[in-house]
Amino acid sequence: MTAAFLILPLSGCGAAGAVVDLASMPVRGTGRAIDAGSTLVDVATVSQSERDEKRGREIRRREERLGQLDREYRKQSEKCGRGDAEACRKRETAWYEMQRLMPSVPYEAR
């Protein structure tokens, strides 16, 4: 969430301006503002590299979940092959979740 700030000039004061928070942040202190002379730099904005890192973490999380589901699917398939009806149901559940998750995991040719 990006905070909105307003710079108000203070007459008779050595400060270049006062910063007033216009939007209350959900957690105080998560956003910081730096008053650089008359220019306000909002460091609460998210950079491209931070967005890339977050996307990478999310993709890794999905890849890990896909790996867990694959192991579960194989384990339950083995049990299902021996006639365990509950294992067949669990295998099917894992399969459908894998199918739902696969489009959101990028494919990398090896």
mmCIF file of C-alpha atoms in Angstrom:
data_model
loop_
_atom_site.group_PDB
_atom_site.id
_atom_site.type_symbol
_atom_site.label_atom_id
_atom_site.label_comp_id
_atom_site.label_asym_id
_atom_site.label_seq_id
_atom_site.Cartn_x
_atom_site.Cartn_y
_atom_site.Cartn_z
ATOM 1 C CA MET A 1 0.000 0.000 0.000
ATOM 2 C CA THR A 2 1.390 3.379 -0.918
ATOM 3 C CA ALA A 3 0.815 6.179 1.555
ATOM 4 C CA ALA A 4 -0.218 9.661 0.480
ATOM 5 C CA PHE A 5 1.595 12.566 2.093
ATOM 6 C CA LEU A 6 1.063 16.317 2.068
ATOM 7 C CA ILE A 7 3.836 18.868 2.646
ATOM 8 C CA LEU A 8 2.736 21.921 4.583
ATOM 9 C CA PRO A 9 5.109 24.891 4.795
ATOM 10 C CA LEU A 10 5.760 26.127 8.329
ATOM 11 C CA SER A 11 6.464 29.836 8.567
ATOM 12 C CA GLY A 12 9.043 31.002 11.073
ATOM 13 C CA CYS A 13 10.472 27.547 11.383
ATOM 14 C CA GLY A 14 13.763 26.195 10.113
ATOM 15 C CA ALA A 15 12.068 23.110 8.694
ATOM 16 C CA ALA A 16 11.357 22.957 4.980
ATOM 17 C CA GLY A 17 7.931 21.515 5.649
ATOM 18 C CA ALA A 18 5.895 19.199 7.791
ATOM 19 C CA VAL A 19 4.728 15.854 6.560
ATOM 20 C CA VAL A 20 1.102 14.959 7.245
ATOM 21 C CA ASP A 21 -0.030 11.367 6.679
ATOM 22 C CA LEU A 22 -3.291 11.465 4.687
ATOM 23 C CA ALA A 23 -3.956 7.718 4.703
ATOM 24 C CA SER A 24 -3.743 5.751 7.888
ATOM 25 C CA MET A 25 -1.503 2.767 7.279
ATOM 26 C CA PRO A 26 -2.776 -0.636 8.535
ATOM 27 C CA VAL A 27 0.388 -1.053 10.594
ATOM 28 C CA ARG A 28 2.105 2.051 11.859
ATOM 29 C CA GLY A 29 5.726 2.368 10.896
ATOM 30 C CA THR A 30 5.574 0.226 7.754
ATOM 31 C CA GLY A 31 6.001 3.245 5.513
ATOM 32 C CA ARG A 32 8.669 5.885 5.980
ATOM 33 C CA ALA A 33 8.923 9.286 4.444
ATOM 34 C CA ILE A 34 12.172 11.184 4.019
ATOM 35 C CA ASP A 35 11.950 14.947 3.861
ATOM 36 C CA ALA A 36 14.837 15.994 1.602
ATOM 37 C CA GLY A 37 14.624 19.770 1.648
ATOM 38 C CA SER A 38 11.428 20.662 -0.161
ATOM 39 C CA THR A 39 11.215 17.284 -1.905
ATOM 40 C CA LEU A 40 9.421 14.423 -0.258
ATOM 41 C CA VAL A 41 10.635 10.955 -1.141
ATOM 42 C CA ASP A 42 8.218 8.203 -0.233
ATOM 43 C CA VAL A 43 10.215 5.051 0.482
ATOM 44 C CA ALA A 44 7.032 3.048 1.103
ATOM 45 C CA THR A 45 6.693 2.520 -2.651
ATOM 46 C CA VAL A 46 7.696 -0.893 -3.910
ATOM 47 C CA SER A 47 10.527 -1.059 -6.419
ATOM 48 C CA GLN A 48 10.585 -3.297 -9.472
ATOM 49 C CA SER A 49 13.238 -5.517 -7.879
ATOM 50 C CA GLU A 50 11.052 -5.963 -4.780
ATOM 51 C CA ARG A 51 8.113 -6.953 -6.998
ATOM 52 C CA ASP A 52 10.364 -9.411 -8.858
ATOM 53 C CA GLU A 53 11.574 -10.923 -5.572
ATOM 54 C CA LYS A 54 7.993 -11.293 -4.328
ATOM 55 C CA ARG A 55 6.936 -12.925 -7.607
ATOM 56 C CA GLY A 56 9.918 -15.294 -7.412
ATOM 57 C CA ARG A 57 8.998 -16.308 -3.858
ATOM 58 C CA GLU A 58 5.404 -16.945 -4.918
ATOM 59 C CA ILE A 59 6.507 -19.066 -7.889
ATOM 60 C CA ARG A 60 8.861 -21.099 -5.658
ATOM 61 C CA ARG A 61 6.024 -21.629 -3.181
ATOM 62 C CA ARG A 62 3.779 -22.927 -5.977
ATOM 63 C CA GLU A 63 6.583 -25.158 -7.325
ATOM 64 C CA GLU A 64 7.102 -26.626 -3.848
ATOM 65 C CA ARG A 65 3.372 -27.292 -3.492
ATOM 66 C CA LEU A 66 3.309 -28.910 -6.930
ATOM 67 C CA GLY A 67 6.181 -31.193 -5.856
ATOM 68 C CA GLN A 68 4.310 -32.163 -2.662
ATOM 69 C CA LEU A 69 1.183 -32.940 -4.676
ATOM 70 C CA ASP A 70 3.179 -35.005 -7.171
ATOM 71 C CA ARG A 71 4.675 -37.118 -4.372
ATOM 72 C CA GLU A 72 1.244 -37.539 -2.790
ATOM 73 C CA TYR A 73 -0.271 -38.489 -6.151
ATOM 74 C CA ARG A 74 2.390 -41.166 -6.753
ATOM 75 C CA LYS A 75 2.056 -42.564 -3.220
ATOM 76 C CA GLN A 76 -1.734 -42.732 -3.427
ATOM 77 C CA SER A 77 -1.593 -44.217 -6.949
ATOM 78 C CA GLU A 78 0.470 -47.087 -5.617
ATOM 79 C CA LYS A 79 -2.018 -47.719 -2.806
ATOM 80 C CA CYS A 80 -4.955 -47.326 -5.207
ATOM 81 C CA GLY A 81 -3.420 -49.956 -7.473
ATOM 82 C CA ARG A 82 -3.565 -52.371 -4.539
ATOM 83 C CA GLY A 83 -7.314 -51.772 -4.164
ATOM 84 C CA ASP A 84 -7.491 -49.004 -1.513
ATOM 85 C CA ALA A 85 -10.588 -46.939 -2.399
ATOM 86 C CA GLU A 86 -9.672 -44.089 0.002
ATOM 87 C CA ALA A 87 -6.255 -43.810 -1.673
ATOM 88 C CA CYS A 88 -7.991 -43.561 -5.064
ATOM 89 C CA ARG A 89 -10.054 -40.625 -3.766
ATOM 90 C CA LYS A 90 -6.936 -38.907 -2.342
ATOM 91 C CA ARG A 91 -5.084 -39.481 -5.615
ATOM 92 C CA GLU A 92 -7.907 -37.838 -7.540
ATOM 93 C CA THR A 93 -7.946 -34.863 -5.151
ATOM 94 C CA ALA A 94 -4.183 -34.390 -5.589
ATOM 95 C CA TRP A 95 -4.547 -34.672 -9.380
ATOM 96 C CA TYR A 96 -7.192 -31.937 -9.563
ATOM 97 C CA GLU A 97 -5.178 -29.595 -7.365
ATOM 98 C CA MET A 98 -2.098 -30.224 -9.546
ATOM 99 C CA GLN A 99 -4.133 -29.376 -12.663
ATOM 100 C CA ARG A 100 -5.382 -26.173 -11.039
ATOM 101 C CA LEU A 101 -1.862 -25.150 -9.965
ATOM 102 C CA MET A 102 0.118 -26.024 -13.122
ATOM 103 C CA PRO A 103 -0.906 -23.011 -15.264
ATOM 104 C CA SER A 104 0.471 -20.634 -12.614
ATOM 105 C CA VAL A 105 3.924 -22.267 -12.540
ATOM 106 C CA PRO A 106 6.212 -21.150 -15.405
ATOM 107 C CA TYR A 107 7.572 -23.920 -17.615
ATOM 108 C CA GLU A 108 11.350 -24.121 -17.944
ATOM 109 C CA ALA A 109 12.784 -26.343 -20.674
ATOM 110 C CA ARG A 110 15.688 -28.460 -19.472
#
